[in-house]
Short mmCIF file of C-alpha atoms in Angstrom, two decimals:
data_model
loop_
_atom_site.label_atom_id
_atom_site.label_comp_id
_atom_site.label_asym_id
_atom_site.label_seq_id
_atom_site.Cartn_x
_atom_site.Cartn_y
_atom_site.Cartn_z
CA MET A 216 -5.60 -18.77 24.70
CA THR A 217 -6.91 -16.85 21.77
CA SER A 218 -5.52 -16.52 18.36
CA GLN A 219 -2.30 -14.76 17.55
CA LEU A 220 -4.72 -12.99 14.95
CA ASP A 221 -7.13 -11.93 18.09
CA GLN A 222 -4.19 -10.95 20.25
CA LEU A 223 -2.80 -8.60 17.71
CA LYS A 224 -6.09 -6.92 17.44
CA LYS A 225 -6.31 -6.74 21.27
CA ILE A 226 -2.86 -5.02 21.18
CA GLY A 227 -4.25 -2.08 19.18
CA THR A 228 -2.72 -3.23 15.75
CA THR A 229 -5.31 -2.77 12.89
CA VAL A 230 -5.17 -5.79 10.80
CA VAL A 231 -5.86 -5.30 7.05
CA CYS A 232 -6.34 -7.73 4.43
CA ASP A 233 -3.86 -7.39 1.45
CA SER A 234 -5.95 -9.21 -1.38
CA GLY A 235 -8.34 -8.84 -4.22
CA ASP A 236 -9.79 -12.15 -3.20
CA PHE A 237 -13.01 -11.19 -1.30
CA ALA A 238 -13.93 -14.84 0.02
CA THR A 239 -10.46 -14.79 1.72
CA ILE A 240 -10.88 -11.13 3.14
CA ASP A 241 -14.34 -12.04 4.66
CA LYS A 242 -12.95 -14.89 6.90
CA TYR A 243 -10.29 -12.81 9.05
CA LYS A 244 -12.57 -9.68 9.53
CA PRO A 245 -9.97 -7.48 8.61
CA GLN A 246 -10.68 -3.44 9.23
CA ASP A 247 -9.41 -2.25 5.71
CA ALA A 248 -8.25 -3.84 2.63
CA THR A 249 -5.32 -3.01 0.41
CA THR A 250 -5.23 -3.81 -3.45
CA ASN A 251 -2.63 -3.16 -5.63
CA PRO A 252 -2.36 -4.20 -10.08
CA SER A 253 -0.82 -7.55 -9.15
CA LEU A 254 -3.57 -8.57 -6.68
CA ILE A 255 -6.26 -7.43 -9.09
CA LEU A 256 -4.43 -9.11 -11.89
CA ALA A 257 -4.35 -12.31 -9.62
CA ALA A 258 -7.93 -12.33 -8.70
CA SER A 259 -9.16 -11.12 -12.12
CA LYS A 260 -8.49 -14.57 -13.50
CA LYS A 261 -10.46 -16.51 -11.31
CA GLU A 262 -13.86 -17.15 -12.78
CA GLU A 263 -15.92 -15.86 -9.87
CA TYR A 264 -14.72 -12.46 -10.80
CA ALA A 265 -15.86 -12.37 -14.58
CA LYS A 266 -19.09 -10.26 -13.68
CA LEU A 267 -16.93 -7.43 -12.81
CA MET A 268 -14.98 -7.59 -15.75
CA ASP A 269 -18.12 -7.49 -17.42
CA VAL A 270 -19.15 -4.33 -15.85
CA ALA A 271 -16.04 -2.69 -16.35
CA ILE A 272 -16.08 -3.42 -20.25
CA GLU A 273 -19.50 -2.21 -20.41
CA TYR A 274 -18.17 1.29 -18.73
CA GLY A 275 -15.14 1.33 -20.94
CA LYS A 276 -16.95 1.09 -24.05
CA GLN A 277 -18.67 3.85 -23.30
CA HIS A 278 -15.87 6.13 -22.05
CA GLY A 279 -12.74 7.16 -24.16
CA LYS A 280 -12.54 8.62 -27.49
CA ASP A 281 -9.66 6.06 -28.96
CA VAL A 282 -9.17 2.42 -28.05
CA GLU A 283 -6.37 2.99 -25.75
CA GLU A 284 -8.55 5.51 -23.56
CA LYS A 285 -11.31 3.13 -23.60
CA VAL A 286 -8.97 0.23 -22.06
CA ASP A 287 -7.60 2.73 -19.71
CA ALA A 288 -11.45 3.57 -18.52
CA THR A 289 -12.14 0.06 -18.22
CA LEU A 290 -9.08 -0.43 -15.84
CA ASP A 291 -9.73 2.43 -13.76
CA ARG A 292 -13.64 1.06 -13.52
CA LEU A 293 -12.26 -2.68 -12.67
CA LEU A 294 -10.27 -1.31 -9.75
CA VAL A 295 -13.51 0.51 -8.52
CA GLU A 296 -15.49 -2.28 -8.92
CA PHE A 297 -12.85 -4.66 -6.93
CA GLY A 298 -13.11 -1.90 -4.17
CA LYS A 299 -16.64 -1.23 -4.04
CA GLU A 300 -17.34 -5.20 -3.60
CA ILE A 301 -14.36 -5.20 -0.81
CA LEU A 302 -16.23 -2.36 0.79
CA LYS A 303 -19.26 -4.41 1.04
CA ILE A 304 -16.85 -6.84 3.37
CA VAL A 305 -14.45 -4.55 5.30
CA PRO A 306 -16.07 -1.91 7.68
CA GLY A 307 -13.21 0.52 7.04
CA LYS A 308 -11.49 1.84 4.00
CA VAL A 309 -10.12 0.41 0.51
CA SER A 310 -6.72 1.20 -0.88
CA THR A 311 -7.05 1.90 -4.56
CA GLU A 312 -3.89 1.98 -6.67
CA VAL A 313 -2.98 5.11 -9.11
CA ASP A 314 -1.31 4.02 -12.36
CA ALA A 315 2.46 3.15 -11.61
CA ARG A 316 3.34 4.64 -14.84
CA PHE A 317 2.57 8.08 -13.36
CA SER A 318 4.97 7.68 -10.17
CA PHE A 319 7.31 10.53 -11.69
CA ASP A 320 4.09 12.55 -12.78
CA TYR A 321 2.93 14.84 -10.22
CA GLN A 322 -0.35 16.51 -11.92
CA ALA A 323 -0.98 12.96 -13.71
CA SER A 324 -0.93 11.36 -10.40
CA ILE A 325 -3.52 14.10 -9.07
CA ASP A 326 -5.80 13.72 -11.74
CA LYS A 327 -5.97 10.03 -11.83
CA ALA A 328 -6.28 10.06 -8.28
CA LEU A 329 -9.58 12.42 -8.30
CA HIS A 330 -10.98 10.43 -11.46
CA ILE A 331 -10.94 7.37 -9.24
CA ILE A 332 -12.49 9.18 -6.33
CA ASP A 333 -15.01 10.32 -8.93
CA ILE A 334 -15.90 6.70 -10.19
CA TYR A 335 -16.28 5.73 -6.77
CA LYS A 336 -18.61 8.84 -5.90
CA ALA A 337 -21.00 7.86 -8.83
CA GLU A 338 -21.14 4.41 -7.60
CA GLY A 339 -22.69 6.02 -4.32
CA ILE A 340 -18.88 5.48 -1.95
CA ASP A 341 -17.66 8.30 -0.42
CA LYS A 342 -14.24 9.39 -0.66
CA SER A 343 -13.83 8.95 3.10
CA ARG A 344 -13.68 5.09 2.60
CA VAL A 345 -10.87 5.17 -0.21
CA LEU A 346 -7.32 5.50 0.06
CA ILE A 347 -5.48 6.47 -3.02
CA LYS A 348 -2.18 4.42 -3.36
CA LEU A 349 0.69 6.73 -4.78
CA ALA A 350 4.33 5.29 -5.22
CA SER A 351 6.66 7.03 -2.40
CA THR A 352 8.67 9.23 -5.17
CA TRP A 353 9.31 12.88 -4.55
CA GLU A 354 6.26 13.41 -6.96
CA GLY A 355 4.06 10.83 -5.65
CA ILE A 356 4.72 12.57 -1.99
CA LYS A 357 4.00 16.05 -3.59
CA ALA A 358 0.81 14.73 -5.32
CA ALA A 359 -0.16 13.30 -2.09
CA HIS A 360 0.43 16.52 -0.07
CA THR A 361 -1.96 18.20 -2.54
CA LEU A 362 -4.54 15.57 -2.35
CA GLN A 363 -4.80 15.84 1.32
CA SER A 364 -4.56 19.64 2.03
CA GLU A 365 -6.56 20.81 -1.17
CA HIS A 366 -9.03 18.18 -2.01
CA GLY A 367 -9.60 16.22 1.23
CA VAL A 368 -8.66 12.82 -0.40
CA ASN A 369 -6.83 10.43 1.77
CA CYS A 370 -3.41 8.80 0.56
CA ASN A 371 -1.46 5.78 1.04
CA LEU A 372 1.95 6.12 0.02
CA THR A 373 3.07 2.98 -0.80
CA LEU A 374 6.68 1.49 -1.97
CA MET A 375 8.47 2.68 0.75
CA PHE A 376 11.65 1.13 1.80
CA SER A 377 13.64 4.18 3.82
CA LEU A 378 13.35 6.79 6.28
CA PRO A 379 13.70 10.04 4.05
CA GLN A 380 10.32 8.73 1.92
CA ALA A 381 8.72 8.34 5.43
CA ILE A 382 9.59 11.73 6.68
CA ALA A 383 8.55 13.39 3.47
CA ALA A 384 5.28 11.53 3.67
CA ALA A 385 4.45 12.50 7.33
CA GLU A 386 5.35 16.22 6.22
CA ALA A 387 3.26 15.99 3.39
CA GLY A 388 0.06 15.25 5.61
CA ALA A 389 -0.30 11.52 3.96
CA TYR A 390 -3.04 9.65 5.67
CA LEU A 391 -1.06 6.36 5.99
CA ILE A 392 2.00 4.93 4.44
CA SER A 393 3.04 1.30 3.85
CA PRO A 394 6.60 0.61 4.49
CA PHE A 395 7.49 -2.70 2.81
CA VAL A 396 9.16 -5.55 5.13
CA GLY A 397 9.53 -8.32 2.79
CA ARG A 398 10.98 -6.64 -0.13
CA ILE A 399 13.65 -5.33 2.13
CA LEU A 400 14.63 -8.60 3.68
CA ASP A 401 14.64 -10.03 -0.37
CA TRP A 402 17.25 -7.51 -1.06
CA TYR A 403 19.47 -8.07 2.10
CA LYS A 404 19.36 -11.65 1.62
CA ALA A 405 20.69 -11.66 -2.13
CA SER A 406 23.23 -8.87 -1.27
CA THR A 407 24.37 -10.54 1.63
CA LYS A 408 23.93 -14.38 0.81
CA LYS A 409 22.88 -14.94 4.43
CA ASP A 410 19.21 -15.57 6.33
CA TYR A 411 17.79 -13.33 8.98
CA SER A 412 15.84 -14.22 12.27
CA PRO A 413 12.97 -12.02 12.60
CA GLU A 414 14.87 -9.85 15.40
CA GLU A 415 17.69 -9.10 13.27
CA ASP A 416 15.34 -8.51 10.16
CA PRO A 417 16.37 -5.14 8.18
CA GLY A 418 12.64 -4.94 6.88
CA VAL A 419 11.37 -5.14 10.37
CA LYS A 420 14.07 -2.80 11.92
CA SER A 421 13.32 -0.20 8.86
CA VAL A 422 9.35 -0.17 10.24
CA GLN A 423 10.72 -0.02 13.79
CA ALA A 424 12.65 3.02 13.00
CA ILE A 425 10.06 4.85 11.09
CA PHE A 426 7.65 3.85 13.73
CA ASN A 427 9.75 5.33 16.41
CA TYR A 428 10.57 8.69 14.25
CA TYR A 429 6.63 9.34 13.91
CA LYS A 430 5.64 8.69 17.55
CA LYS A 431 8.80 10.89 18.58
CA TYR A 432 7.72 13.83 16.60
CA ASP A 433 3.78 13.23 17.10
CA TYR A 434 3.16 12.69 13.26
CA LYS A 435 -0.44 11.40 12.84
CA THR A 436 0.29 9.33 9.79
CA ILE A 437 -0.67 6.01 9.96
CA VAL A 438 2.24 3.56 9.73
CA MET A 439 1.08 0.11 7.98
CA GLY A 440 3.89 -2.14 7.63
CA ALA A 441 3.31 -4.48 4.39
CA SER A 442 4.65 -7.04 2.41
CA PHE A 443 5.49 -9.81 4.85
CA ARG A 444 7.37 -12.71 4.05
CA ASN A 445 6.98 -14.87 7.10
CA LYS A 446 4.80 -14.70 10.47
CA GLY A 447 7.89 -13.52 12.56
CA GLU A 448 8.05 -10.41 10.78
CA ILE A 449 4.57 -9.68 11.80
CA THR A 450 4.75 -10.62 15.29
CA GLU A 451 8.02 -8.63 15.86
CA LEU A 452 5.75 -5.67 14.79
CA ALA A 453 3.06 -6.15 17.13
CA GLY A 454 1.73 -2.71 18.64
CA CYS A 455 2.49 -1.40 14.81
CA ASP A 456 -0.67 1.22 14.11
CA TYR A 457 -1.73 -1.25 11.18
CA LEU A 458 -0.33 -4.22 9.11
CA THR A 459 -1.59 -5.43 5.63
CA ILE A 460 -1.27 -9.15 5.69
CA SER A 461 -1.99 -11.47 3.01
CA PRO A 462 -4.19 -14.18 3.27
CA ASN A 463 -1.59 -17.37 3.94
CA LEU A 464 -0.17 -15.25 6.69
CA LEU A 465 -3.48 -14.37 8.41
CA GLU A 466 -4.36 -18.04 8.15
CA GLU A 467 -1.16 -19.06 10.17
CA LEU A 468 -1.99 -16.15 12.65
CA TYR A 469 -5.51 -17.50 13.06
CA ASN A 470 -4.20 -20.98 13.34
CA SER A 471 -1.81 -20.05 16.33
CA LYS A 472 -2.12 -19.67 19.92
CA ASP A 473 1.53 -18.78 20.78
CA ASP A 474 1.76 -15.74 23.07
CA LEU A 475 2.23 -12.53 21.28
CA PRO A 476 3.73 -9.80 23.24
CA GLN A 477 3.64 -6.04 22.23
CA LYS A 478 6.92 -4.87 20.40
CA LEU A 479 5.89 -1.51 19.39
CA ILE A 480 5.43 1.12 22.17
CA ALA A 481 4.29 4.66 21.13
CA SER A 482 5.38 5.92 24.51
CA ASP A 483 8.84 4.47 24.65
CA ALA A 484 9.58 5.86 21.14
CA GLN A 485 8.85 9.50 22.64
CA LYS A 486 12.31 8.71 25.03
CA LEU A 487 14.55 7.99 22.18
CA ASP A 488 17.27 10.56 20.78
CA ILE A 489 16.21 10.84 17.05
CA PRO A 490 17.55 13.77 15.09
CA ARG A 491 14.89 15.56 13.43
CA LYS A 492 15.04 16.29 9.59
CA SER A 493 12.83 18.23 7.07
CA TYR A 494 12.33 17.01 3.11
CA ILE A 495 9.00 18.51 2.11
CA SER A 496 10.39 21.81 1.24
CA ASN A 497 13.98 20.65 0.01
CA GLU A 498 13.68 18.58 -2.89
CA GLY A 499 17.41 18.16 -3.59
CA LEU A 500 18.23 17.12 -0.08
CA PHE A 501 15.41 14.68 -0.58
CA ARG A 502 16.84 12.98 -3.69
CA PHE A 503 20.30 13.00 -2.21
CA ASP A 504 19.37 11.27 1.01
CA PHE A 505 17.37 8.81 -0.72
CA ASN A 506 20.03 8.32 -3.13
CA GLU A 507 22.29 7.11 -0.15
CA GLU A 508 20.09 4.14 0.51
CA THR A 509 21.00 1.79 -2.41
CA MET A 510 18.36 -0.84 -1.44
CA ALA A 511 15.78 1.69 -1.29
CA VAL A 512 16.96 3.29 -4.70
CA GLU A 513 16.62 -0.21 -6.56
CA LYS A 514 13.37 -1.75 -4.68
CA LEU A 515 11.46 1.25 -5.70
CA ARG A 516 12.75 1.21 -9.38
CA GLU A 517 11.72 -2.39 -9.14
CA GLY A 518 8.26 -2.20 -7.58
CA ILE A 519 7.16 0.69 -9.95
CA SER A 520 8.33 -1.25 -12.89
CA LYS A 521 6.61 -4.43 -11.56
CA PHE A 522 3.27 -2.72 -11.05
CA ALA A 523 3.41 -0.86 -14.12
CA ALA A 524 4.15 -4.33 -16.05
CA ASP A 525 1.14 -6.17 -14.34
CA ALA A 526 -1.28 -2.89 -15.15
CA ILE A 527 -0.06 -3.35 -18.61
CA THR A 528 -0.99 -7.13 -18.63
CA LEU A 529 -4.32 -6.53 -17.00
CA LYS A 530 -5.01 -3.85 -19.58
CA ASP A 531 -3.90 -6.77 -22.23
CA ILE A 532 -6.30 -9.17 -20.90
CA LEU A 533 -9.34 -6.12 -21.05
CA ARG A 534 -8.43 -5.35 -24.57
CA LYS A 535 -9.03 -8.73 -25.61
CA LYS A 536 -12.13 -9.12 -23.86
CA MET A 537 -13.19 -5.98 -25.33
CA GLY A 538 -12.78 -7.30 -28.77
CA TYR A 539 -9.91 -4.87 -29.74
#
């Protein structure tokens, strides 16, 4: 019997590695890789990545009018350096995140995204190999719409915890979405003080609902389940378009020979009775329906704050290394 990792790939789920650590990425032969400020922060503390820091710092010192601009430039270049190295390993795309501070700023999100794409271009990497990660706020979704439709820049809408976010993202023409599974489970476990089997896991159910909605209404946006707490969450989503998985859970799948049946089937979703909604031209309705989802509101706020805090920590490390 082949490993569950190979079975997952055979079912048609594209496996993505959720890591900034090149050595672990290479082992599991994923199609793509995703990064975020937290993953880059963890990887940047390892000695083997010091040379990437050095390149970024050299770049930063030559860009920007003052210390803050130079540190910002250094961080942007560091993200691209990690992306560049990852693209030597994966055949597909890498996701690079826009600073979470811009999550509520439509224009700043677009400007930063285009700037990141320009740095990649200067390094000889075409925009077709990069996904720009934006938080699934109203402003992030609208920025993705503009980046996709006017600039041909593919976007990954992340920190997604609800169907309203997913519907707006699909209407915006986002290339890919990252609905979070484990963080939803975290919220429900803390809220209800109970444990959930993989079958009843509210994070799994959230991704199933999004997958079914997209397939029912033939949206082309890729559904990429993310943020897993255990292997059971992954096996319950076998058949999802993409799954981005941390190295420790990839290792569990790699070592398991258990049978892995397909759970999500697009043709089955088309038979379901699911009401259609539209948000892309109605900000008020989007905000109201999203606001009704207490878990999603709290987890989005928390996620933005955490990514922003890790970006600040990373900048502090860079500032010290730059001698400022």
